[in-house]
Amino acid sequence: MTHHTPTPPVRGCGNTPILKQRGQREVFCGLTGIIWLHRKMQDAFFLVVGSRTCAHLLQSAAGVMIFAEPRFGTAILEETDLAGMADAQDELDDVVARLLARRPDIRQLFLVGSCPSEVIKLDLSRAAERMTQAHAPHVRVLNYSGSGIETTFTEGEDACLASMVPVLPETDARELLVVGALPDVVEDQMLGLLAAMGVTPVRVLPARRSEDIPSVGPNTVFALTQPFLGETTQVLERRGARHIPAPFPFGEEGTTAWLAAIAAEFGVDAETFARATDAPRARARKAIATVAEGLRGKTIFFFPDSQLEIPLARFLTRECGMEALEVGAPYIHKQIVGPDLDLMAEGPVLSEGQDVDLQLDRARASRPDLTVCGLGLANPLEAEGLATKWAIELVFTPVHFYEQAADLAGLFSRPLRRHGILKDLNGGVAGGAMGRATGRMAPAGEEGSA
Amino acid sequence: MKLTVWTYEGPPHVGAMRVATGMKGLHYVLHAPQGDTYADLLFTMIERRDHRPPVTYTTFQARDLGSDTAGLFKKAAQDAYDRFKPQAMIVGASCTAELIQDDPGGLAETMGIPVPVIPLELPSYQRKENFGTDETFFQIVRALARPMEKTAQVTANLIGPTGLGFRHRDDVVEVTALLNDMGIKVNVVGPMGATPEDLTKLGQAHFNVLMYPEHAEAAARWMERDLKLPFTRTVPIGVGATRDFLAEVSKITGLPVRADESRLRLPWWSRSVDSTYLTGKRVFLFGDGTHVAAAARIARDEMGFEVVGMGCYNREMARPLRALARDYGLEALISDDYLEVEAAIEAAAPEMILGTQMERHIGKRLGIPCAVISAPVHVQDFPARYSPQMGWEGANVIFDTWVHPLVMGLEEHLLHMFRDDFEFHDAAGPSHHGGHSPKPMERAEAEPEAPADPAPTQATPAQPSSVEVVWLPTAESELKKIPFFVRGKARRNTERYAAERGVTEISVDTLYEAKAHYAR
C-alpha cells in the first residue's frame, strides 16, 4: 500500500500443510481468560462452577491479583453435590443469591462451566435462565464453558463473548463493531485512529460496562483484534453481521493493514487515511527499528498457547527480521488468520495441537535462538541453554497497534539481550545443583554455548 | 457447594505431584483433562525448578469423552514409561478423571510395565493437597520398603520433605547436621531427593525423623508397625524444640546428646536489651499445624511475645493444635476460609501476624506487620540463600525474620509521631505496606464492617458493643497520637470500657482511664 511496507512474499504460508499431533498438551484451560476479562468488564462477576483444582488454577494464574477483591470466584463442588443433580442446582441458587446480595454493584454474572461441571452435565444454561428471571432487571446471568476439555486458554474469552452475542440488542444501523478485549489504553488509541479516519460510530465487544453493550444486526460489520475469536465470529455471522478479514494489528504493518481493511469497507480516501496514520506509523517504524536490532537474523520457535502465535510470527519475521522455525498454535482458524498466513514467507513448520514431548524433541533438535512457551516449560528449557520468552505475558501486556509495536518487539528482544549480558557463572568449582542439572539435561557439547 | 476465592491448599493430586517432583527416578501418570498441566508452573516458577516435573498428563478433551479415555490413559502410561524409564511409577486421577471412573490403577496393572506401578486413590472432593502428599508417600513406602538388617552404625531416615515445601531444602541440611553432631548418619531422605530404589532401603535405618507430620505421618506409622522403626514426635523448630528433639533422639538411640550450639544466636539476641520492646507483643499465628505449633512455643518462650490467637487450615492437624491452644488459654481457629481468619485477626487486634502468604496480605490491608512461617508461600519464600527453619541456624533465621517487620513498625511509629513535619504527612502512607492503601487503620475504623467481599461464606463478626458511644473531638485527636498499629485495639478497649460503665461520651480522660484499666 505504501513503499514502506515490505512486499508480500511470493509464496506465503497459506497453503503450507499443517502438522497435527495428538498427545499431552501443556496448555492452560479457558478459565484463565477470566483473569483479564474481569478487569475489562467492570460490572461483571465470573463464578466458576468447578472443583478445588479450578480455584487453585485461578489462584496460581491470578498471582497477587487474588488479594485485590477480584470479581471472580469458584463455587467448589463437594461430595454432596455429586450425589444428586437437583441438589446442585439449589445449592448454586443459594451461592448466587448470597453473592449478589453481597455485591450489589454486579450487573452481569457469568456462570462459567468447568471440566467437572461439564462431565456431570450440570445444566448451567438452564440455571442462567432461571437466575436471570429471579434477579431481573438488575442482573443478567449468562453462562459459558471455560473447561479444559473444551477450551484452550484464550478460547475462554471466545466462549464468553459468544455467550453474549445472542442477547445483544438488535439494530439496523450500519456500525463497526470491534471484537476482542483490549487493555483500555489500547482500545482508546484504536478508537482515536478510527475516529481520525472518520469511521463512526464504533462499538466494542466486550464493553467496559453493561450499559454500553453494543447492538448487532444485518448492517453490522465487525473486525477482530484477537485471532482466537472463531466461535464469536460464527455467532455474529448468524445474527447477520459481516466479518472484515484483515491481518491482526501487531506491529506497524499489521496495524496499518488492519486499519486499511476497515478504511476500504467504509470508503475512506487515501488522503484521509494517510493523515490519520502517517505520523503514528513513522513513530512505530522508528521505535521498532531500534528495539528489533537484537532480533535480526535470530531464529524463533513457538509452542502453542494463545492462537496469537501466527500473527506474532508474521510480525517478528517481517518487521523484526527473525526466522521462524516452527509456529505452533492450539488451533488454527484459517479463515481468521488467513491474511497473516499469506503475509508470512514459506518456511516454518506450522503445527496445530501438541504432543509436548515430541515437540520438545523438535525444539531441542533445531536449537532456536528464542523459544516462546508457557511457564511450565520456560525454566526447564533455559536450564538446557535455550533462551525463552514466556507466552502468557503477551496476553496480559498491551501489545496491539502502533504505540505498543516497539514494546511488543521489546518483549522478545529482552530475553536475548539478557542472555548476552549475563556472564556464564556455571561450571565454576564443581558446579552447583543447577550446574549439574544443566549438564545432565543439555545435549553433549552444548552446555553454556548460549 | 462452597464459594471460594483463595485456597490454602490445592487438590490432592497436587500433593502427589509434590512427592513425585521431590523424588528422582519416579514418574507420575495423571489422568486429567487438558489444562491441569497448570500445576507444573508451581514447580518451575515458584520453586524455580530447572526441569519439568516428572508428570505425564493424559490431557483428554471433550471429543475423547465418548470414546476411549481408558485407551488414552494406557497410551500415555506406556509412552511415559518408554521415554523416561523410571524405576517406579505412580498412577492416579485428577478431580475430573475421578468422575469418569476409568480406574488408572486397574488399567496400569494390565499393561505389564516392568517396574512397580503404584495406584493412588485421592478423593478430590473431600481431601486436599497435604492429604495428597501424605497418602502418596505412604503408598510408595508401603509398596517399596521391606524389613532389612539394620546398618552397623546408628542411622536415621529423614521423612517428609517434598517439592514445593516451605524451607524443606535447608531444613534437611540443618537436621542432617544436628544428627551428625550426635554421630548419627542419615540413611535415606524421602520423598525429597530419594529414588524408588533408595526407598527400598528405608528399613535398614534405626529410626525415622518425622520432619513434617503433614506429609509423612502415615508412612511413619506404617514403618513403626511393619518395619519396627520408631519415629520422632518433636519437630525441631525453635531452640527448646530442637533440644527436646535431641533428647528424644538420645532416648531412641541410647546415644548421649551432643550438640554444637556455637552458631546459635537466638537466645542472646533475644535476651539483649534491644529486644526488651518485644515483651508482650501480641501475635496472631496461622498456617499449617506443624509450623504454627512450633511458632507458638518460640513466640512465647523464646521471644517473649503474647500469643493472642492461633489456628491452622489443615484439619488433619486440628486435634493437636486445639490441645496446644488450650495450654495458651486460647481456642484454636481451624478453618480454610481466609475471611474467617481475617475476621479473627481483626477481633484479636494483634501487633504482629505470623502466617502464610495470605496473612501477609491481610496484614497489609489492616496495617499490621507480618512474617511468613508456613506454606502456602510465594516465590520470594523460596530464597537463594540458606534459610532453614529447623535447628540452630533455623532459630537464627526465625529471630531475624520475625523481628524485621517489627523494627519497621517502630520506624513507622516514629514517622507518624513526626507526621506534622513537612516530609512526613499522613497521606504519605506507611513505607513498606504498599502505597496503594494509605492509612489502613483509619479506613478500617471508619468502616468496621469488612469491605464488600466476593466470598460471602461468613457473616462479619458481631460488633463488640451495641451501646452508642460518641467520641469527643479532643479524645478523637488524642487517639490519633497512638501508634497506628495499636490504635484499633485502643479504640475498642476504650469503647468497651465506656459501654460497661454506661458512659456515652468519650473524653480524653475516658481514654486514659481505659488505658489504665487494661494496662498490663
PDB file of N, CA and C in Angstrom, chain A residues 22-27 47 51-53 56-57 59 67 69 74 76-79 81 88 91 99 102 115-116 148-149 151-152 331 357 360-361 375-377 379-380 383 434 437, chain B residues 1-4 6-7 9-11 13 33-35 37-38 40-42 44-45 50-52 56-57 59 61-64 83 95-96 125-126 128 358 361 365 452-454 456:
ATOM      1  N   ARG A  22      -1.391 -35.453  18.226  1.00  0.00           N
ATOM      2  CA  ARG A  22      -2.192 -35.580  19.439  1.00  0.00           C
ATOM      3  C   ARG A  22      -1.356 -36.223  20.523  1.00  0.00           C
ATOM      4  N   GLY A  23      -1.551 -35.745  21.718  1.00  0.00           N
ATOM      5  CA  GLY A  23      -0.800 -36.290  22.834  1.00  0.00           C
ATOM      6  C   GLY A  23      -0.935 -35.330  23.989  1.00  0.00           C
ATOM      7  N   GLN A  24       0.041 -35.365  24.907  1.00  0.00           N
ATOM      8  CA  GLN A  24      -0.059 -34.463  26.051  1.00  0.00           C
ATOM      9  C   GLN A  24       0.061 -33.017  25.602  1.00  0.00           C
ATOM     10  N   ARG A  25      -0.880 -32.195  26.086  1.00  0.00           N
ATOM     11  CA  ARG A  25      -0.859 -30.765  25.744  1.00  0.00           C
ATOM     12  C   ARG A  25      -0.527 -29.972  26.987  1.00  0.00           C
ATOM     13  N   GLU A  26       0.483 -29.154  26.893  1.00  0.00           N
ATOM     14  CA  GLU A  26       0.923 -28.324  28.019  1.00  0.00           C
ATOM     15  C   GLU A  26       0.348 -26.922  27.804  1.00  0.00           C
ATOM     16  N   VAL A  27      -0.935 -26.773  28.141  1.00  0.00           N
ATOM     17  CA  VAL A  27      -1.636 -25.507  27.890  1.00  0.00           C
ATOM     18  C   VAL A  27      -2.559 -25.202  29.070  1.00  0.00           C
ATOM     19  N   LEU A  47     -18.323 -16.511  37.997  1.00  0.00           N
ATOM     20  CA  LEU A  47     -18.437 -17.563  39.001  1.00  0.00           C
ATOM     21  C   LEU A  47     -18.190 -18.918  38.333  1.00  0.00           C
ATOM     22  N   SER A  51     -14.123 -27.451  40.649  1.00  0.00           N
ATOM     23  CA  SER A  51     -13.526 -28.175  41.765  1.00  0.00           C
ATOM     24  C   SER A  51     -12.457 -27.299  42.415  1.00  0.00           C
ATOM     25  N   ARG A  52     -11.835 -27.851  43.432  1.00  0.00           N
ATOM     26  CA  ARG A  52     -10.719 -27.156  44.082  1.00  0.00           C
ATOM     27  C   ARG A  52      -9.594 -26.906  43.085  1.00  0.00           C
ATOM     28  N   THR A  53      -9.455 -27.818  42.128  1.00  0.00           N
ATOM     29  CA  THR A  53      -8.412 -27.636  41.118  1.00  0.00           C
ATOM     30  C   THR A  53      -8.641 -26.333  40.362  1.00  0.00           C
ATOM     31  N   HIS A  56      -7.718 -23.432  42.437  1.00  0.00           N
ATOM     32  CA  HIS A  56      -6.264 -23.408  42.571  1.00  0.00           C
ATOM     33  C   HIS A  56      -5.609 -22.870  41.307  1.00  0.00           C
ATOM     34  N   LEU A  57      -6.159 -23.264  40.165  1.00  0.00           N
ATOM     35  CA  LEU A  57      -5.658 -22.739  38.889  1.00  0.00           C
ATOM     36  C   LEU A  57      -5.817 -21.224  38.839  1.00  0.00           C
ATOM     37  N   GLN A  59      -6.115 -19.134  41.197  1.00  0.00           N
ATOM     38  CA  GLN A  59      -5.209 -18.538  42.170  1.00  0.00           C
ATOM     39  C   GLN A  59      -3.779 -18.497  41.634  1.00  0.00           C
ATOM     40  N   PHE A  67      -5.725 -10.968  45.775  1.00  0.00           N
ATOM     41  CA  PHE A  67      -5.980 -10.260  47.028  1.00  0.00           C
ATOM     42  C   PHE A  67      -6.663  -8.917  46.830  1.00  0.00           C
ATOM     43  N   GLU A  69      -9.662  -7.950  45.889  1.00  0.00           N
ATOM     44  CA  GLU A  69     -11.116  -8.024  45.742  1.00  0.00           C
ATOM     45  C   GLU A  69     -11.511  -8.327  44.302  1.00  0.00           C
ATOM     46  N   THR A  74     -14.886 -19.261  42.752  1.00  0.00           N
ATOM     47  CA  THR A  74     -15.234 -20.621  42.352  1.00  0.00           C
ATOM     48  C   THR A  74     -16.238 -21.191  43.343  1.00  0.00           C
ATOM     49  N   ILE A  76     -17.077 -24.340  44.654  1.00  0.00           N
ATOM     50  CA  ILE A  76     -16.407 -25.645  44.633  1.00  0.00           C
ATOM     51  C   ILE A  76     -17.424 -26.754  44.872  1.00  0.00           C
ATOM     52  N   LEU A  77     -17.479 -27.684  43.932  1.00  0.00           N
ATOM     53  CA  LEU A  77     -18.368 -28.839  44.077  1.00  0.00           C
ATOM     54  C   LEU A  77     -17.861 -29.706  45.213  1.00  0.00           C
ATOM     55  N   GLU A  78     -18.796 -30.130  46.052  1.00  0.00           N
ATOM     56  CA  GLU A  78     -18.428 -31.024  47.139  1.00  0.00           C
ATOM     57  C   GLU A  78     -19.106 -32.365  46.912  1.00  0.00           C
ATOM     58  N   GLU A  79     -18.723 -33.292  47.753  1.00  0.00           N
ATOM     59  CA  GLU A  79     -19.225 -34.646  47.551  1.00  0.00           C
ATOM     60  C   GLU A  79     -20.747 -34.694  47.462  1.00  0.00           C
ATOM     61  N   ASP A  81     -22.749 -32.524  46.340  1.00  0.00           N
ATOM     62  CA  ASP A  81     -23.248 -32.013  45.062  1.00  0.00           C
ATOM     63  C   ASP A  81     -23.199 -33.086  43.989  1.00  0.00           C
ATOM     64  N   ALA A  88     -27.566 -29.845  43.357  1.00  0.00           N
ATOM     65  CA  ALA A  88     -26.548 -28.927  42.861  1.00  0.00           C
ATOM     66  C   ALA A  88     -27.179 -27.636  42.364  1.00  0.00           C
ATOM     67  N   GLU A  91     -28.210 -25.604  45.395  1.00  0.00           N
ATOM     68  CA  GLU A  91     -27.010 -25.066  46.037  1.00  0.00           C
ATOM     69  C   GLU A  91     -26.493 -23.850  45.271  1.00  0.00           C
ATOM     70  N   LEU A  99     -24.119 -14.218  46.913  1.00  0.00           N
ATOM     71  CA  LEU A  99     -23.095 -13.429  46.225  1.00  0.00           C
ATOM     72  C   LEU A  99     -23.664 -12.087  45.765  1.00  0.00           C
ATOM     73  N   ARG A 102     -24.383  -9.615  48.428  1.00  0.00           N
ATOM     74  CA  ARG A 102     -23.166  -9.032  48.983  1.00  0.00           C
ATOM     75  C   ARG A 102     -22.516  -8.055  48.007  1.00  0.00           C
ATOM     76  N   CYS A 115     -14.414 -28.468  33.700  1.00  0.00           N
ATOM     77  CA  CYS A 115     -14.422 -29.898  33.373  1.00  0.00           C
ATOM     78  C   CYS A 115     -15.366 -30.677  34.295  1.00  0.00           C
ATOM     79  N   PRO A 116     -15.241 -30.535  35.619  1.00  0.00           N
ATOM     80  CA  PRO A 116     -16.152 -31.328  36.467  1.00  0.00           C
ATOM     81  C   PRO A 116     -17.617 -31.013  36.196  1.00  0.00           C
ATOM     82  N   GLY A 148     -11.265 -27.200  30.418  1.00  0.00           N
ATOM     83  CA  GLY A 148     -10.112 -27.649  29.659  1.00  0.00           C
ATOM     84  C   GLY A 148     -10.485 -28.645  28.579  1.00  0.00           C
ATOM     85  N   ILE A 149     -11.539 -29.406  28.812  1.00  0.00           N
ATOM     86  CA  ILE A 149     -11.892 -30.396  27.790  1.00  0.00           C
ATOM     87  C   ILE A 149     -12.464 -29.716  26.541  1.00  0.00           C
ATOM     88  N   THR A 151     -11.980 -25.943  25.933  1.00  0.00           N
ATOM     89  CA  THR A 151     -11.344 -24.684  25.554  1.00  0.00           C
ATOM     90  C   THR A 151      -9.889 -24.642  25.980  1.00  0.00           C
ATOM     91  N   THR A 152      -9.084 -23.947  25.174  1.00  0.00           N
ATOM     92  CA  THR A 152      -7.669 -23.772  25.467  1.00  0.00           C
ATOM     93  C   THR A 152      -7.393 -22.291  25.698  1.00  0.00           C
ATOM     94  N   TYR A 331      -5.067 -23.986  18.048  1.00  0.00           N
ATOM     95  CA  TYR A 331      -5.985 -24.173  16.931  1.00  0.00           C
ATOM     96  C   TYR A 331      -5.630 -23.187  15.843  1.00  0.00           C
ATOM     97  N   ASP A 357       6.057 -33.839  24.334  1.00  0.00           N
ATOM     98  CA  ASP A 357       7.391 -34.454  24.360  1.00  0.00           C
ATOM     99  C   ASP A 357       8.012 -34.480  22.967  1.00  0.00           C
ATOM    100  N   LEU A 360       9.042 -30.955  22.115  1.00  0.00           N
ATOM    101  CA  LEU A 360      10.290 -30.606  22.801  1.00  0.00           C
ATOM    102  C   LEU A 360      11.488 -31.214  22.077  1.00  0.00           C
ATOM    103  N   ASP A 361      11.318 -32.436  21.596  1.00  0.00           N
ATOM    104  CA  ASP A 361      12.402 -33.060  20.818  1.00  0.00           C
ATOM    105  C   ASP A 361      12.740 -32.205  19.597  1.00  0.00           C
ATOM    106  N   LEU A 375       4.927 -21.183  31.118  1.00  0.00           N
ATOM    107  CA  LEU A 375       5.797 -21.126  32.295  1.00  0.00           C
ATOM    108  C   LEU A 375       6.222 -22.506  32.786  1.00  0.00           C
ATOM    109  N   GLY A 376       5.471 -23.538  32.413  1.00  0.00           N
ATOM    110  CA  GLY A 376       5.857 -24.883  32.818  1.00  0.00           C
ATOM    111  C   GLY A 376       7.079 -25.374  32.057  1.00  0.00           C
ATOM    112  N   LEU A 377       7.336 -24.768  30.888  1.00  0.00           N
ATOM    113  CA  LEU A 377       8.465 -25.206  30.068  1.00  0.00           C
ATOM    114  C   LEU A 377       9.640 -24.235  30.108  1.00  0.00           C
ATOM    115  N   ASN A 379      11.577 -22.324  32.376  1.00  0.00           N
ATOM    116  CA  ASN A 379      12.800 -22.527  33.143  1.00  0.00           C
ATOM    117  C   ASN A 379      13.508 -23.833  32.776  1.00  0.00           C
ATOM    118  N   PRO A 380      12.762 -24.937  32.601  1.00  0.00           N
ATOM    119  CA  PRO A 380      13.457 -26.154  32.159  1.00  0.00           C
ATOM    120  C   PRO A 380      14.216 -25.968  30.843  1.00  0.00           C
ATOM    121  N   ALA A 383      17.326 -23.947  31.434  1.00  0.00           N
ATOM    122  CA  ALA A 383      18.360 -24.765  32.053  1.00  0.00           C
ATOM    123  C   ALA A 383      19.090 -25.615  31.018  1.00  0.00           C
ATOM    124  N   MET A 434      22.340 -26.480  40.097  1.00  0.00           N
ATOM    125  CA  MET A 434      21.861 -26.112  38.771  1.00  0.00           C
ATOM    126  C   MET A 434      22.871 -26.526  37.709  1.00  0.00           C
ATOM    127  N   ALA A 437      22.504 -30.104  36.998  1.00  0.00           N
ATOM    128  CA  ALA A 437      21.286 -30.393  36.254  1.00  0.00           C
ATOM    129  C   ALA A 437      21.456 -29.991  34.796  1.00  0.00           C
TER     130      ALA A 437
ATOM    131  N   MET B   1     -21.855 -26.994  47.866  1.00  0.00           N
ATOM    132  CA  MET B   1     -21.068 -26.036  47.080  1.00  0.00           C
ATOM    133  C   MET B   1     -20.544 -24.951  48.001  1.00  0.00           C
ATOM    134  N   LYS B   2     -19.295 -24.556  47.778  1.00  0.00           N
ATOM    135  CA  LYS B   2     -18.702 -23.572  48.674  1.00  0.00           C
ATOM    136  C   LYS B   2     -18.012 -22.513  47.829  1.00  0.00           C
ATOM    137  N   LEU B   3     -18.398 -21.269  48.061  1.00  0.00           N
ATOM    138  CA  LEU B   3     -17.818 -20.182  47.280  1.00  0.00           C
ATOM    139  C   LEU B   3     -16.416 -19.866  47.797  1.00  0.00           C
ATOM    140  N   THR B   4     -15.470 -19.848  46.890  1.00  0.00           N
ATOM    141  CA  THR B   4     -14.066 -19.736  47.280  1.00  0.00           C
ATOM    142  C   THR B   4     -13.335 -18.777  46.360  1.00  0.00           C
ATOM    143  N   TRP B   6      -9.807 -17.708  47.597  1.00  0.00           N
ATOM    144  CA  TRP B   6      -8.454 -18.113  47.928  1.00  0.00           C
ATOM    145  C   TRP B   6      -8.487 -19.512  48.530  1.00  0.00           C
ATOM    146  N   THR B   7      -7.574 -20.363  48.141  1.00  0.00           N
ATOM    147  CA  THR B   7      -7.475 -21.672  48.766  1.00  0.00           C
ATOM    148  C   THR B   7      -6.083 -21.822  49.384  1.00  0.00           C
ATOM    149  N   GLU B   9      -4.892 -24.699  50.249  1.00  0.00           N
ATOM    150  CA  GLU B   9      -4.312 -25.924  49.703  1.00  0.00           C
ATOM    151  C   GLU B   9      -4.889 -26.209  48.324  1.00  0.00           C
ATOM    152  N   GLY B  10      -4.078 -26.802  47.476  1.00  0.00           N
ATOM    153  CA  GLY B  10      -4.542 -27.275  46.188  1.00  0.00           C
ATOM    154  C   GLY B  10      -5.252 -28.604  46.357  1.00  0.00           C
ATOM    155  N   PRO B  11      -5.672 -29.186  45.230  1.00  0.00           N
ATOM    156  CA  PRO B  11      -6.309 -30.501  45.280  1.00  0.00           C
ATOM    157  C   PRO B  11      -5.281 -31.589  45.613  1.00  0.00           C
ATOM    158  N   HIS B  13      -4.186 -34.202  44.092  1.00  0.00           N
ATOM    159  CA  HIS B  13      -3.205 -34.665  43.096  1.00  0.00           C
ATOM    160  C   HIS B  13      -2.003 -33.720  43.023  1.00  0.00           C
ATOM    161  N   PRO B  33      -7.815 -33.770  32.551  1.00  0.00           N
ATOM    162  CA  PRO B  33      -8.183 -33.070  31.328  1.00  0.00           C
ATOM    163  C   PRO B  33      -7.108 -32.077  30.908  1.00  0.00           C
ATOM    164  N   GLN B  34      -7.197 -31.634  29.652  1.00  0.00           N
ATOM    165  CA  GLN B  34      -6.344 -30.557  29.177  1.00  0.00           C
ATOM    166  C   GLN B  34      -6.464 -29.384  30.151  1.00  0.00           C
ATOM    167  N   GLY B  35      -5.365 -28.782  30.501  1.00  0.00           N
ATOM    168  CA  GLY B  35      -5.404 -27.605  31.373  1.00  0.00           C
ATOM    169  C   GLY B  35      -4.823 -27.883  32.747  1.00  0.00           C
ATOM    170  N   THR B  37      -2.249 -29.191  33.498  1.00  0.00           N
ATOM    171  CA  THR B  37      -0.792 -29.004  33.492  1.00  0.00           C
ATOM    172  C   THR B  37      -0.385 -27.662  34.105  1.00  0.00           C
ATOM    173  N   TYR B  38      -1.375 -26.820  34.415  1.00  0.00           N
ATOM    174  CA  TYR B  38      -1.046 -25.537  35.065  1.00  0.00           C
ATOM    175  C   TYR B  38      -0.176 -25.770  36.298  1.00  0.00           C
ATOM    176  N   ASP B  40       2.273 -27.576  36.789  1.00  0.00           N
ATOM    177  CA  ASP B  40       3.724 -27.612  36.517  1.00  0.00           C
ATOM    178  C   ASP B  40       4.395 -26.308  36.907  1.00  0.00           C
ATOM    179  N   LEU B  41       3.681 -25.195  36.675  1.00  0.00           N
ATOM    180  CA  LEU B  41       4.370 -23.921  36.869  1.00  0.00           C
ATOM    181  C   LEU B  41       4.585 -23.590  38.341  1.00  0.00           C
ATOM    182  N   LEU B  42       3.874 -24.285  39.232  1.00  0.00           N
ATOM    183  CA  LEU B  42       4.171 -24.092  40.658  1.00  0.00           C
ATOM    184  C   LEU B  42       5.607 -24.513  40.927  1.00  0.00           C
ATOM    185  N   THR B  44       8.093 -25.059  38.436  1.00  0.00           N
ATOM    186  CA  THR B  44       9.110 -24.413  37.599  1.00  0.00           C
ATOM    187  C   THR B  44       9.249 -22.932  37.924  1.00  0.00           C
ATOM    188  N   MET B  45       8.194 -22.317  38.451  1.00  0.00           N
ATOM    189  CA  MET B  45       8.276 -20.883  38.730  1.00  0.00           C
ATOM    190  C   MET B  45       8.491 -20.599  40.214  1.00  0.00           C
ATOM    191  N   ASP B  50      14.630 -26.510  37.567  1.00  0.00           N
ATOM    192  CA  ASP B  50      15.250 -26.381  36.252  1.00  0.00           C
ATOM    193  C   ASP B  50      14.895 -27.547  35.330  1.00  0.00           C
ATOM    194  N   HIS B  51      13.930 -28.359  35.757  1.00  0.00           N
ATOM    195  CA  HIS B  51      13.447 -29.405  34.860  1.00  0.00           C
ATOM    196  C   HIS B  51      11.945 -29.547  35.044  1.00  0.00           C
ATOM    197  N   ARG B  52      11.289 -30.169  34.078  1.00  0.00           N
ATOM    198  CA  ARG B  52       9.848 -30.330  34.169  1.00  0.00           C
ATOM    199  C   ARG B  52       9.522 -31.329  35.274  1.00  0.00           C
ATOM    200  N   THR B  56       3.261 -37.043  33.582  1.00  0.00           N
ATOM    201  CA  THR B  56       2.633 -37.097  32.265  1.00  0.00           C
ATOM    202  C   THR B  56       1.129 -37.027  32.478  1.00  0.00           C
ATOM    203  N   TYR B  57       0.511 -36.085  31.790  1.00  0.00           N
ATOM    204  CA  TYR B  57      -0.938 -35.921  31.899  1.00  0.00           C
ATOM    205  C   TYR B  57      -1.576 -36.521  30.652  1.00  0.00           C
ATOM    206  N   THR B  59      -4.317 -35.432  29.439  1.00  0.00           N
ATOM    207  CA  THR B  59      -4.941 -34.258  28.809  1.00  0.00           C
ATOM    208  C   THR B  59      -6.048 -34.630  27.831  1.00  0.00           C
ATOM    209  N   GLN B  61      -9.695 -34.465  26.104  1.00  0.00           N
ATOM    210  CA  GLN B  61     -10.555 -33.351  25.711  1.00  0.00           C
ATOM    211  C   GLN B  61     -11.975 -33.859  25.520  1.00  0.00           C
ATOM    212  N   ALA B  62     -12.887 -32.937  25.232  1.00  0.00           N
ATOM    213  CA  ALA B  62     -14.297 -33.301  25.147  1.00  0.00           C
ATOM    214  C   ALA B  62     -14.519 -34.409  24.122  1.00  0.00           C
ATOM    215  N   ARG B  63     -13.818 -34.309  22.977  1.00  0.00           N
ATOM    216  CA  ARG B  63     -14.052 -35.296  21.915  1.00  0.00           C
ATOM    217  C   ARG B  63     -13.588 -36.695  22.318  1.00  0.00           C
ATOM    218  N   ASP B  64     -12.741 -36.778  23.336  1.00  0.00           N
ATOM    219  CA  ASP B  64     -12.286 -38.096  23.788  1.00  0.00           C
ATOM    220  C   ASP B  64     -13.297 -38.769  24.710  1.00  0.00           C
ATOM    221  N   ARG B  83       9.688 -43.461  27.422  1.00  0.00           N
ATOM    222  CA  ARG B  83      10.530 -42.287  27.287  1.00  0.00           C
ATOM    223  C   ARG B  83      11.418 -42.071  28.509  1.00  0.00           C
ATOM    224  N   CYS B  95      -9.422 -34.526  39.654  1.00  0.00           N
ATOM    225  CA  CYS B  95     -10.833 -34.434  40.054  1.00  0.00           C
ATOM    226  C   CYS B  95     -11.789 -34.785  38.917  1.00  0.00           C
ATOM    227  N   THR B  96     -11.491 -34.362  37.698  1.00  0.00           N
ATOM    228  CA  THR B  96     -12.397 -34.650  36.587  1.00  0.00           C
ATOM    229  C   THR B  96     -12.342 -36.125  36.211  1.00  0.00           C
ATOM    230  N   TYR B 125     -12.808 -34.585  46.068  1.00  0.00           N
ATOM    231  CA  TYR B 125     -13.926 -33.764  46.514  1.00  0.00           C
ATOM    232  C   TYR B 125     -14.057 -33.775  48.043  1.00  0.00           C
ATOM    233  N   GLN B 126     -13.143 -34.486  48.702  1.00  0.00           N
ATOM    234  CA  GLN B 126     -13.164 -34.498  50.169  1.00  0.00           C
ATOM    235  C   GLN B 126     -11.856 -34.009  50.760  1.00  0.00           C
ATOM    236  N   LYS B 128      -7.495 -32.701  50.440  1.00  0.00           N
ATOM    237  CA  LYS B 128      -6.732 -31.630  49.804  1.00  0.00           C
ATOM    238  C   LYS B 128      -5.265 -31.999  49.640  1.00  0.00           C
ATOM    239  N   MET B 358      -1.141 -15.517  52.550  1.00  0.00           N
ATOM    240  CA  MET B 358      -2.451 -14.874  52.648  1.00  0.00           C
ATOM    241  C   MET B 358      -2.507 -13.914  53.825  1.00  0.00           C
ATOM    242  N   HIS B 361      -1.038 -10.632  53.255  1.00  0.00           N
ATOM    243  CA  HIS B 361      -1.891  -9.648  52.583  1.00  0.00           C
ATOM    244  C   HIS B 361      -2.961  -9.103  53.522  1.00  0.00           C
ATOM    245  N   ARG B 365      -3.440  -5.174  54.521  1.00  0.00           N
ATOM    246  CA  ARG B 365      -4.720  -4.491  54.489  1.00  0.00           C
ATOM    247  C   ARG B 365      -5.044  -3.833  55.827  1.00  0.00           C
ATOM    248  N   ALA B 452     -16.800  -4.991  51.234  1.00  0.00           N
ATOM    249  CA  ALA B 452     -17.544  -5.989  50.465  1.00  0.00           C
ATOM    250  C   ALA B 452     -16.603  -7.018  49.875  1.00  0.00           C
ATOM    251  N   ASP B 453     -16.974  -8.242  49.972  1.00  0.00           N
ATOM    252  CA  ASP B 453     -16.067  -9.289  49.557  1.00  0.00           C
ATOM    253  C   ASP B 453     -16.780 -10.291  48.682  1.00  0.00           C
ATOM    254  N   PRO B 454     -16.099 -10.868  47.734  1.00  0.00           N
ATOM    255  CA  PRO B 454     -16.792 -11.751  46.808  1.00  0.00           C
ATOM    256  C   PRO B 454     -17.153 -13.096  47.410  1.00  0.00           C
ATOM    257  N   PRO B 456     -19.115 -14.505  50.311  1.00  0.00           N
ATOM    258  CA  PRO B 456     -19.944 -14.242  51.481  1.00  0.00           C
ATOM    259  C   PRO B 456     -20.240 -15.505  52.259  1.00  0.00           C
TER     260      PRO B 456
END
